Amino acid sequence: MAPPEILPYGAWRSPITSDLIVGETIGLGDILVDGPDIYWIEGRPSEGGRNVLVRRSPDGVIQEITPAPFSVRTRVHEYGGGAATVQRGTVYFSNFADQRVYRLSMGGAPEPLTPPPPEGTGLRYADGRIDPRRRRWIGVREEHHADGRVENTLVALELERPSPGTVLAQGYDFYSSPKLSPDARRLAWLCWNHPNMPWVGTELWVADLAENGTVASPRLVAGGASESIFQPEWSPDGALYFVSDRSGWWNLYRCDLATGAAAPVCPRAAEFGQAQWNFGQSTYAFLSAEQIVCAYTDDGRGHLARLDLAAQKLVPLDLPDTDFGQVRVAGGRIICRAGSFTEPTAIVAIDAASAAVEVLRQSAPSAAEPALRGYFSAAQHLIFPTERGLTAHANYYPPHNPDHAAPAGEKPPLVVKCHGGPTSSGSSVLDLRIQYWTSRGIAVLDVDYGGSTGYGRAYRDRLAGEWGVVDVEDCVNAARHAVAEGLADGERAVITGGSAGGYTVLAALARRDFFKGGASYYGVSDVAALARDTHKFEARYLDWLIGPYPERADLYRERSPISHADGLNSPVIFFQGSDDKVVPPNQTEMMVEALRRRGIPVGYLLFAGEQHGFRRADNIKRALDAELYFYAALIFRTRLGF
């Protein structure tokens, strides 16, 4: 083997190209099980971002179920999830283009189950379950009225004829997670009101169902304004379970419906729940009435375990993965989405006893190639000091490429990555977009700033009223820590992020003199404009993140990057979707114009037809390459090795 070629950091040649990333990578979404059959949703950038439902039969054959041009995606809450359900081979799904629910029987064509809405209005559906006893679909409906009002309810759709749905529960701002008991005599659901988000405060309700399907005796069994409930489930023997953070951690509980009392079944300083940005999330499932399989996060690392309910004994499965989601059970096997820092996300089937793993579908097949794996950088978990005497978390990816080495004494450029949400977390699975940087000799620091999930309620609550402060402090302190430890060159440190992460990028560049430039993907520049213009789901999120609006308009001005544009003296590149309803294009364009007026180097790419997050292969490729070229030319000052 030839010795590695000596080239400056950032100039290394890499086989991990943008063409490879968009050409083979697919998104793996919701998992559904129907008897022995396993279904999942694939997001395909090569098909313009179309979401396709596929089925894997017991003989291992994978078949595309939803034909083009149908795309299985709902716009409820704008973030979607829970777009499909299946029962005895018949699929019910929301189609993205018209947001109608369709029924698709084996060998047939999709048939609409909901009518087109009246002109000027809109009906969207999500998180459905089939009530076979009464021949109906039960789920969430989001109705957009002509006057701009948006009303969310739980509804039932008849399976025999199109209808907009019969309301089962209403009066709350939001609903999710309708779950039928095994005997179909009870219905559980979650609901919450503004200004709460579901990871701040939700309520768990249970009602009796009459034979004709009407709801009777609804009662609150858990939750409130300061308790977050996640994923109610009925056990095979009819007991109600749920996840609550009442202890400071999202833990599992069993509810006694006769008394209303709830008891923990596995008390632990770990997170068994997730931030409910999407419908249909699942971190646990029943292997039997006596045993649960559950995913949990401990200090930023995911685990999968069996839980013996009687003994309250948790037995982790010996698996290399560090992230688990969409946990289901089919045919005695655990079906879930899994990955690790060195393995891409995949749909896997796991034997509950032996922990033997069968990979059903990979998100990035090329990542399994031994020749490519040699270019992957392994993450190092950092715990670093930050403000107020606290510590925070980040994953550091050092530059790595077997073909190249840097000159002695040189430190690598640094890309600090701040996740969106902001109540979310950095990725703990192989991300080829991160490896795109590290294989070129550029270090990446993925920061779980205060407010991130995975570290308990107190860590999430650090961001209450402090958005634009705590997240910025933690990103700056993470980078300072990396520089002090000799892991990066502080004179070539940039910051990048999308959505709320894009806001943190702009706030850090405008109000702190540390980063030398950055990239904002559909980021917020005027938080007051966001409070006035954004969609219903997040319309009051800023009350918790900053303060009530317009009562605290002063805070909104202070926290808005646009108010501090005169202090932003570093190059910035912006990426935006023209159809984004979460962060509208005018948010980006205000900042672009402010920088152009001052002569600051700025880039702006507006992608027609894209929404909040890019789904089309050509746009993903163009954005990734443009960000690299922007940094190389203006900040890293490195000749790219292509």
XYZ file of C-alpha atoms in Angstrom:
642
model
C 0.000 0.000 0.000
C 1.336 3.414 -0.984
C 1.963 5.905 1.832
C -0.728 8.578 2.223
C -0.259 11.702 0.146
C 0.511 14.811 2.173
C -2.070 17.498 1.412
C -3.521 20.342 3.497
C -6.666 19.621 5.453
C -9.678 20.407 3.278
C -7.856 19.502 0.045
C -8.148 15.730 0.320
C -9.755 13.818 -2.531
C -12.707 11.679 -1.473
C -14.920 9.034 -3.072
C -17.818 10.228 -0.908
C -19.261 12.604 -3.461
C -22.580 14.402 -3.558
C -23.540 12.230 -6.542
C -22.973 9.093 -4.452
C -24.963 10.524 -1.538
C -28.060 11.488 -3.522
C -27.806 8.670 -6.034
C -28.171 5.828 -3.558
C -29.446 7.260 -0.292
C -33.128 6.876 0.550
C -35.128 7.952 3.574
C -36.628 5.187 5.698
C -39.829 6.290 7.407
C -42.741 4.696 9.228
C -42.782 0.933 9.741
C -46.094 -0.975 9.693
C -46.778 -4.630 10.387
C -49.735 -6.655 9.149
C -49.549 -10.269 10.260
C -46.295 -11.657 8.802
C -45.963 -8.801 6.298
C -43.740 -5.803 7.021
C -44.284 -2.418 5.393
C -42.258 0.765 5.453
C -42.131 4.137 3.701
C -39.166 5.073 1.509
C -38.358 8.682 0.663
C -36.656 8.668 -2.720
C -34.692 11.785 -3.747
C -34.167 10.248 -7.187
C -37.958 10.367 -7.733
C -38.289 14.002 -6.754
C -38.724 13.153 -3.082
C -41.699 10.820 -3.617
C -42.620 8.731 -0.574
C -43.349 5.118 -1.508
C -44.920 2.409 0.633
C -43.249 -0.972 0.149
C -44.054 -4.423 1.524
C -41.756 -7.282 2.445
C -43.502 -10.634 2.452
C -42.311 -13.618 4.567
C -40.451 -15.072 1.571
C -38.238 -11.972 1.504
C -39.721 -10.390 -1.616
C -39.929 -6.580 -1.435
C -42.672 -5.013 -3.548
C -43.629 -1.398 -4.192
C -47.241 -0.945 -3.086
C -48.195 2.639 -3.917
C -47.859 3.439 -7.645
C -46.544 6.681 -9.110
C -47.449 9.474 -8.936
C -48.930 8.806 -5.468
C -46.707 9.941 -2.586
C -47.472 8.664 0.914
C -47.067 11.802 2.982
C -49.356 13.933 5.116
C -49.042 17.630 5.893
C -50.784 17.545 9.280
C -48.614 19.712 11.579
C -46.546 20.282 8.379
C -44.032 17.686 9.636
C -46.324 14.733 8.924
C -45.700 11.138 9.917
C -48.375 8.498 10.396
C -49.379 8.788 6.740
C -50.416 5.157 6.288
C -51.943 2.191 8.047
C -52.661 -1.349 6.890
C -55.103 -4.057 7.888
C -55.399 -7.520 6.329
C -53.570 -6.500 3.185
C -55.562 -3.321 2.560
C -53.613 -0.078 2.815
C -55.027 3.321 3.789
C -52.772 6.290 3.092
C -52.646 10.075 2.732
C -51.548 11.254 -0.695
C -49.305 14.312 -0.623
C -50.647 16.115 -3.690
C -54.289 16.380 -2.576
C -54.059 15.251 1.070
C -56.968 12.871 0.571
C -57.014 9.437 2.208
C -56.959 6.538 -0.257
C -57.740 2.848 0.126
C -55.585 0.400 -1.807
C -56.575 -3.251 -1.945
C -54.317 -6.018 -3.190
C -54.060 -5.861 -6.970
C -56.302 -2.788 -7.245
C -55.855 0.929 -7.807
C -56.016 3.600 -5.074
C -59.593 4.706 -4.332
C -60.338 7.955 -2.453
C -61.832 7.513 1.002
C -62.269 11.236 1.611
C -63.870 13.785 -0.749
C -62.070 16.781 -2.188
C -62.527 19.737 0.199
C -64.545 22.824 -0.795
C -62.711 25.568 -2.660
C -60.478 27.634 -0.407
C -60.335 25.043 2.366
C -58.279 21.977 3.103
C -58.582 18.642 4.870
C -55.545 16.671 6.014
C -55.423 13.319 7.799
C -52.790 11.453 9.835
C -52.094 8.857 12.520
C -54.912 6.526 11.522
C -55.935 3.151 12.980
C -58.477 0.708 11.625
C -61.455 -0.199 13.804
C -62.377 -3.533 12.152
C -65.335 -4.083 14.439
C -67.101 -0.966 13.122
C -65.505 -0.829 9.649
C -63.884 2.581 10.036
C -60.587 4.489 10.108
C -59.917 6.523 13.285
C -57.304 9.272 13.214
C -56.414 12.954 13.255
C -58.017 15.455 10.904
C -56.653 18.944 10.363
C -59.199 21.245 8.740
C -58.036 24.487 7.125
C -60.943 26.933 6.880
C -61.361 29.659 4.295
C -60.868 32.357 6.950
C -57.465 30.954 7.925
C -58.564 29.050 11.019
C -57.092 25.573 11.504
C -59.064 23.025 13.532
C -57.669 19.699 14.703
C -59.949 16.856 15.776
C -60.161 13.092 16.123
C -62.471 11.676 13.469
C -63.780 8.392 12.123
C -63.958 7.672 8.379
C -66.295 5.016 7.026
C -64.497 2.392 4.962
C -67.388 1.830 2.571
C -67.984 5.312 1.190
C -66.114 8.641 0.957
C -66.782 11.129 3.753
C -64.870 13.946 5.482
C -65.237 12.099 8.797
C -67.357 12.058 11.947
C -65.860 13.919 14.901
C -65.073 11.762 17.944
C -63.148 14.304 20.051
C -62.698 18.046 19.717
C -61.977 21.171 21.722
C -58.205 20.835 22.137
C -55.731 22.513 19.813
C -54.005 19.231 18.919
C -54.625 15.488 18.926
C -52.447 12.454 18.303
C -51.920 8.758 18.991
C -55.463 7.328 18.921
C -55.200 3.719 20.137
C -57.964 1.094 20.267
C -58.012 -1.484 23.052
C -57.773 -5.125 21.903
C -61.518 -5.626 22.391
C -62.262 -2.316 20.561
C -64.332 -1.109 23.524
C -62.002 1.707 24.589
C -60.124 4.441 22.796
C -57.062 6.243 24.179
C -55.518 9.381 22.720
C -53.221 12.316 23.436
C -54.150 15.981 23.219
C -52.680 19.337 24.198
C -53.284 23.055 23.906
C -51.294 26.113 22.958
C -48.768 27.297 24.008
C -47.493 23.797 24.843
C -45.612 21.555 22.499
C -46.060 17.808 23.033
C -42.672 17.467 24.767
C -43.710 20.162 27.278
C -47.228 19.134 28.311
C -49.790 16.669 26.960
C -52.829 14.839 28.316
C -53.768 11.177 27.987
C -57.502 10.516 27.712
C -59.492 7.289 27.606
C -63.125 6.868 26.563
C -65.561 4.000 26.209
C -66.819 3.149 22.738
C -70.438 2.126 22.237
C -71.300 -0.554 19.711
C -72.274 2.166 17.221
C -68.887 3.853 17.727
C -69.937 6.873 19.757
C -67.558 8.069 22.473
C -68.787 7.886 26.076
C -67.362 8.792 29.497
C -64.081 10.390 28.354
C -61.684 10.779 31.269
C -58.225 12.211 31.822
C -55.855 9.527 33.115
C -52.405 11.158 32.937
C -50.529 14.272 31.918
C -51.033 17.981 32.191
C -49.506 21.327 31.308
C -46.082 20.367 32.666
C -45.994 16.613 32.015
C -45.195 15.160 28.611
C -46.933 11.893 27.703
C -45.670 9.828 24.777
C -46.998 6.744 22.944
C -49.966 5.226 24.758
C -50.311 1.504 23.967
C -52.663 -1.285 24.969
C -51.039 -4.552 26.001
C -52.371 -7.827 24.548
C -54.344 -8.388 27.781
C -55.938 -4.924 27.677
C -53.757 -2.900 30.091
C -52.879 0.678 29.159
C -49.212 1.717 29.079
C -47.605 5.041 28.263
C -44.375 7.029 28.595
C -44.243 10.037 30.942
C -41.511 12.444 32.043
C -43.074 13.096 35.470
C -39.862 11.811 37.139
C -37.641 14.095 35.051
C -37.062 11.291 32.534
C -39.357 9.773 29.910
C -40.080 6.428 31.601
C -42.639 3.677 31.044
C -45.824 3.488 33.154
C -48.827 1.181 33.466
C -52.206 2.744 34.186
C -54.863 1.231 36.458
C -58.020 2.423 34.720
C -60.191 1.527 37.706
C -58.364 3.887 40.059
C -56.594 6.178 37.600
C -53.253 5.489 39.268
C -50.117 4.925 37.199
C -47.050 2.986 38.308
C -43.589 3.012 36.712
C -42.531 -0.313 35.233
C -38.864 0.527 34.718
C -37.676 3.567 36.718
C -34.415 4.722 35.189
C -32.439 7.906 34.481
C -32.855 7.343 30.766
C -35.194 8.468 27.995
C -37.758 5.935 26.747
C -39.605 8.635 24.771
C -38.879 11.120 22.024
C -39.915 14.627 20.995
C -43.117 14.181 18.996
C -42.272 16.177 15.911
C -43.957 13.527 13.776
C -46.916 11.219 14.119
C -46.454 7.478 14.389
C -43.317 7.388 16.528
C -42.756 4.240 18.562
C -40.060 3.352 21.092
C -41.636 0.177 22.487
C -43.848 -2.754 21.535
C -45.251 -5.857 23.220
C -43.599 -9.217 22.699
C -46.348 -10.588 24.982
C -48.512 -9.390 27.861
C -45.533 -10.056 30.141
C -42.674 -8.665 28.072
C -41.924 -5.430 26.246
C -39.143 -4.603 23.818
C -38.101 -0.982 24.242
C -35.599 1.541 22.952
C -34.077 4.093 25.276
C -31.330 6.718 25.257
C -28.675 7.041 27.941
C -26.152 9.912 27.667
C -26.839 10.334 23.977
C -26.450 6.648 23.070
C -29.411 4.487 22.119
C -30.082 0.965 23.371
C -32.651 -1.747 22.656
C -33.738 -4.026 25.480
C -36.273 -6.596 26.665
C -38.276 -5.605 29.730
C -39.792 -8.265 31.982
C -42.838 -6.470 33.384
C -43.375 -8.649 36.452
C -39.760 -8.476 37.602
C -39.177 -4.956 36.228
C -35.927 -6.320 34.821
C -34.385 -4.587 31.817
C -32.047 -6.726 29.697
C -30.218 -4.791 26.942
C -29.711 -6.677 23.688
C -26.099 -7.038 22.596
C -26.213 -4.921 19.449
C -23.704 -2.551 17.825
C -26.348 0.047 16.956
C -26.670 3.359 18.794
C -30.031 4.590 17.518
C -33.423 2.853 17.372
C -36.881 3.957 16.281
C -40.185 2.764 14.858
C -40.094 -0.253 17.192
C -42.633 -2.937 16.223
C -43.092 -6.684 16.724
C -44.000 -9.118 13.933
C -43.952 -12.905 14.071
C -42.072 -12.871 17.370
C -39.275 -10.725 15.923
C -38.454 -7.107 16.665
C -38.793 -4.874 13.606
C -37.282 -1.416 13.879
C -35.201 1.287 12.284
C -31.625 1.096 13.543
C -28.169 2.463 12.881
C -24.907 3.499 14.491
C -22.090 5.980 14.034
C -20.511 3.510 11.599
C -23.659 2.016 10.055
C -26.372 3.825 8.060
C -30.010 3.658 9.047
C -31.642 0.370 8.091
C -34.879 -1.517 8.587
C -33.897 -4.593 10.577
C -35.504 -7.704 12.042
C -34.012 -8.824 15.358
C -34.511 -12.144 17.112
C -35.634 -11.198 20.631
C -33.823 -14.143 22.239
C -30.531 -14.385 20.342
C -30.297 -10.752 19.117
C -29.476 -12.085 15.631
C -30.047 -9.311 13.112
C -31.387 -9.483 9.564
C -31.092 -6.306 7.499
C -34.246 -5.836 5.433
C -33.431 -2.502 3.771
C -30.538 -0.059 3.977
C -30.811 3.686 3.512
C -27.375 3.875 1.887
C -26.375 0.537 0.284
C -23.018 1.885 -0.872
C -21.992 2.421 2.759
C -21.693 -1.344 3.164
C -18.880 -1.505 0.591
C -15.577 -2.286 2.373
C -13.657 0.077 0.111
C -15.869 3.006 1.104
C -16.016 2.139 4.799
C -12.308 2.838 5.054
C -13.071 6.530 4.610
C -15.538 6.781 7.518
C -14.691 8.884 10.551
C -15.712 7.452 13.948
C -17.442 9.860 16.323
C -16.009 10.811 19.699
C -18.543 11.879 22.332
C -17.459 15.090 24.060
C -18.768 16.538 27.316
C -17.595 20.133 27.508
C -17.962 23.033 29.960
C -20.431 25.772 29.115
C -22.085 28.746 30.810
C -23.537 28.763 34.361
C -21.135 26.070 35.493
C -22.912 23.447 33.374
C -21.723 20.907 30.839
C -23.165 20.058 27.436
C -22.700 17.341 24.820
C -21.385 17.009 21.269
C -20.092 14.373 18.858
C -16.744 15.166 17.268
C -15.808 13.585 13.919
C -12.076 13.938 13.154
C -10.833 14.144 9.567
C -10.117 10.698 8.154
C -9.000 9.499 4.750
C -6.601 6.555 4.213
C -5.214 8.181 1.061
C -4.131 11.438 2.658
C -2.424 13.004 5.640
C -1.958 16.638 6.624
C 1.344 18.469 7.024
C 2.831 18.166 10.509
C 1.422 20.645 12.983
C -1.594 21.667 10.884
C -5.032 21.719 12.543
C -8.154 20.956 10.485
C -10.945 23.362 9.566
C -14.066 22.842 11.670
C -17.741 22.644 10.700
C -19.991 23.021 13.750
C -23.369 21.434 13.063
C -26.414 22.548 15.061
C -29.554 20.452 14.746
C -33.051 21.761 14.141
C -36.063 21.658 16.377
C -34.533 23.130 18.474
C -35.986 20.389 20.710
C -34.326 17.565 18.835
C -30.859 16.020 18.892
C -27.853 15.363 16.726
C -27.634 12.187 14.707
C -26.104 9.048 16.211
C -26.182 7.099 12.945
C -23.841 7.144 9.993
C -24.525 10.257 7.955
C -22.740 10.354 4.611
C -23.167 14.118 4.580
C -20.907 14.315 7.642
C -18.452 11.873 6.052
C -18.487 14.090 2.948
C -16.683 16.707 5.080
C -14.411 14.501 7.196
C -13.109 12.507 4.233
C -11.950 15.807 2.727
C -9.957 16.711 5.825
C -12.571 18.857 7.577
C -13.563 18.101 11.175
C -17.261 18.119 12.150
C -18.695 18.885 15.584
C -22.368 17.893 15.973
C -23.640 19.749 19.069
C -26.432 18.646 21.402
C -26.860 22.071 22.984
C -29.028 22.659 26.045
C -32.619 21.990 25.001
C -31.760 18.819 23.104
C -33.564 15.558 23.765
C -31.880 12.448 25.102
C -30.578 13.871 28.381
C -33.697 14.275 30.545
C -36.320 16.964 31.164
C -33.986 19.367 33.005
C -31.617 19.412 30.006
C -34.544 20.074 27.641
C -35.814 22.854 29.897
C -32.525 24.746 29.691
C -33.900 26.312 26.517
C -37.124 27.589 28.137
C -37.098 31.338 27.494
C -33.458 31.093 26.381
C -33.554 30.287 22.660
C -30.876 32.288 20.911
C -28.853 32.360 24.134
C -28.212 28.835 25.474
C -27.961 27.187 22.045
C -25.534 29.858 20.833
C -23.435 29.660 24.000
C -23.199 25.885 23.772
C -22.236 25.871 20.073
C -19.537 28.476 20.680
C -18.253 26.688 23.780
C -18.226 23.339 21.973
C -16.046 24.845 19.243
C -13.781 26.567 21.775
C -13.352 23.258 23.575
C -12.397 21.500 20.338
C -9.869 24.223 19.519
C -8.397 24.173 23.038
C -8.006 20.396 22.826
C -6.074 20.756 19.560
C -8.846 19.160 17.523
C -9.493 22.077 15.148
C -8.230 25.377 13.764
C -10.261 28.199 15.310
C -9.358 30.526 12.427
C -11.194 28.211 10.028
C -14.293 27.376 12.091
C -17.732 27.691 10.509
C -21.245 26.886 11.699
C -24.106 25.263 9.780
C -27.674 24.249 10.543
C -31.225 23.983 9.259
C -34.516 25.454 10.472
C -34.041 26.224 14.191
C -30.413 25.256 13.638
C -30.271 27.879 10.906
C -31.485 30.434 13.439
C -28.691 29.417 15.811
C -26.220 29.851 12.943
C -27.378 33.401 12.259
C -27.602 34.315 15.949
C -24.082 33.021 16.576
C -22.646 34.895 13.585
C -24.485 38.131 14.368
C -23.916 38.243 18.120
C -20.675 36.352 18.765
C -17.252 36.961 17.291
C -16.003 33.405 16.952
C -17.104 31.675 13.752
C -15.619 32.852 10.473
C -18.724 32.130 8.413
C -21.595 29.726 8.050
C -24.565 28.267 6.218
C -28.230 28.700 7.046
C -30.683 26.173 5.674
C -34.205 27.673 5.831
C -33.239 29.393 9.083
C -35.175 31.997 11.058
C -33.884 35.564 10.883
C -36.836 37.468 12.411
C -38.445 35.582 15.294
C -41.272 38.125 15.554
C -42.168 37.514 11.904
C -42.060 33.787 12.617
C -44.465 34.258 15.540
C -46.858 36.093 13.222
C -46.517 33.934 10.118
C -45.785 30.315 10.996
C -48.149 27.353 10.901
C -50.473 26.307 13.723
C -48.365 23.514 15.245
C -45.522 25.908 16.111
C -47.567 29.110 16.324
C -47.050 29.375 20.097
C -43.788 27.445 20.422
C -41.966 30.741 20.692
C -43.921 31.574 23.879
C -41.894 28.809 25.535
C -38.635 29.440 23.674
C -38.566 33.229 24.105
C -41.715 34.662 25.721
C -45.287 35.684 24.874
C -45.726 37.773 21.732
C -46.415 40.683 21.322
C -46.115 41.288 25.079
C -42.357 40.657 24.938
C -41.715 42.239 21.567
C -38.529 43.670 23.074
C -37.125 40.168 23.579
C -38.082 39.203 20.041
C -36.192 42.185 18.647
C -33.189 41.378 20.816
C -33.137 37.695 19.800
C -33.685 38.256 16.056
C -30.543 37.992 13.911
C -32.002 40.587 11.545
C -31.778 43.130 14.400
C -28.032 42.488 14.634
C -27.225 42.261 10.938
C -24.828 45.193 11.337
C -22.722 43.002 13.592
C -22.522 40.143 11.110
C -19.245 40.542 9.257
C -18.610 36.984 8.067
C -19.593 35.278 4.795
C -22.899 33.375 4.885
C -24.608 31.138 2.358
C -28.384 30.615 2.520
C -30.515 27.728 1.228
C -34.306 27.976 1.044
C -37.333 26.154 -0.334
C -39.827 28.300 -2.221
C -42.853 26.466 -0.749
C -41.711 26.406 2.887
C -44.671 27.075 5.219
C -42.696 26.582 8.445
C -40.021 29.202 7.718
C -41.269 31.205 4.714
C -38.734 32.464 2.127
C -39.124 36.062 3.256
C -37.288 35.101 6.472
C -34.179 34.226 4.479
C -34.510 37.046 1.983
C -34.582 39.738 4.690
C -31.201 38.592 5.923
C -29.733 38.180 2.443
C -30.669 41.735 1.517
C -29.308 43.137 4.788
C -25.925 41.536 4.125
C -25.847 42.514 0.467
C -26.456 46.141 1.383
C -23.358 46.027 3.583
C -21.213 44.260 1.016
C -20.746 41.085 3.066
C -20.051 38.023 0.863
C -23.333 36.149 0.659
C -24.772 33.254 -1.311
C -28.469 32.479 -1.784
C -30.000 29.410 -3.419
C -33.799 29.281 -3.659
C -35.130 25.862 -4.669
C -38.472 25.883 -6.495
C -41.025 23.396 -5.189
C -39.085 22.486 -2.042
C -40.616 22.832 1.394
C -39.111 22.644 4.900
C -36.233 20.304 4.187
C -35.021 19.319 0.730
C -36.196 16.046 -0.807
C -35.089 16.237 -4.457
C -31.768 14.687 -5.405
C -30.532 17.525 -7.619
C -31.266 20.137 -4.930
C -29.589 18.135 -2.145
C -26.505 17.704 -4.344
C -26.369 21.344 -5.345
C -26.695 22.570 -1.756
C -23.995 20.252 -0.402
C -21.471 21.135 -3.097
C -22.282 24.852 -2.922
C -21.670 24.924 0.834
C -18.278 23.246 0.407
C -17.195 25.571 -2.420
C -18.362 28.627 -0.450
C -16.233 27.723 2.569
C -13.249 26.669 0.467
C -13.166 29.914 -1.460
C -13.915 32.406 1.318
C -12.961 30.815 4.650
C -10.851 27.665 4.406
C -8.927 29.093 1.438
C -8.193 25.575 0.291
C -7.872 24.269 -3.220
C -10.452 21.492 -3.433
C -9.214 18.039 -4.325
C -11.533 16.778 -7.072
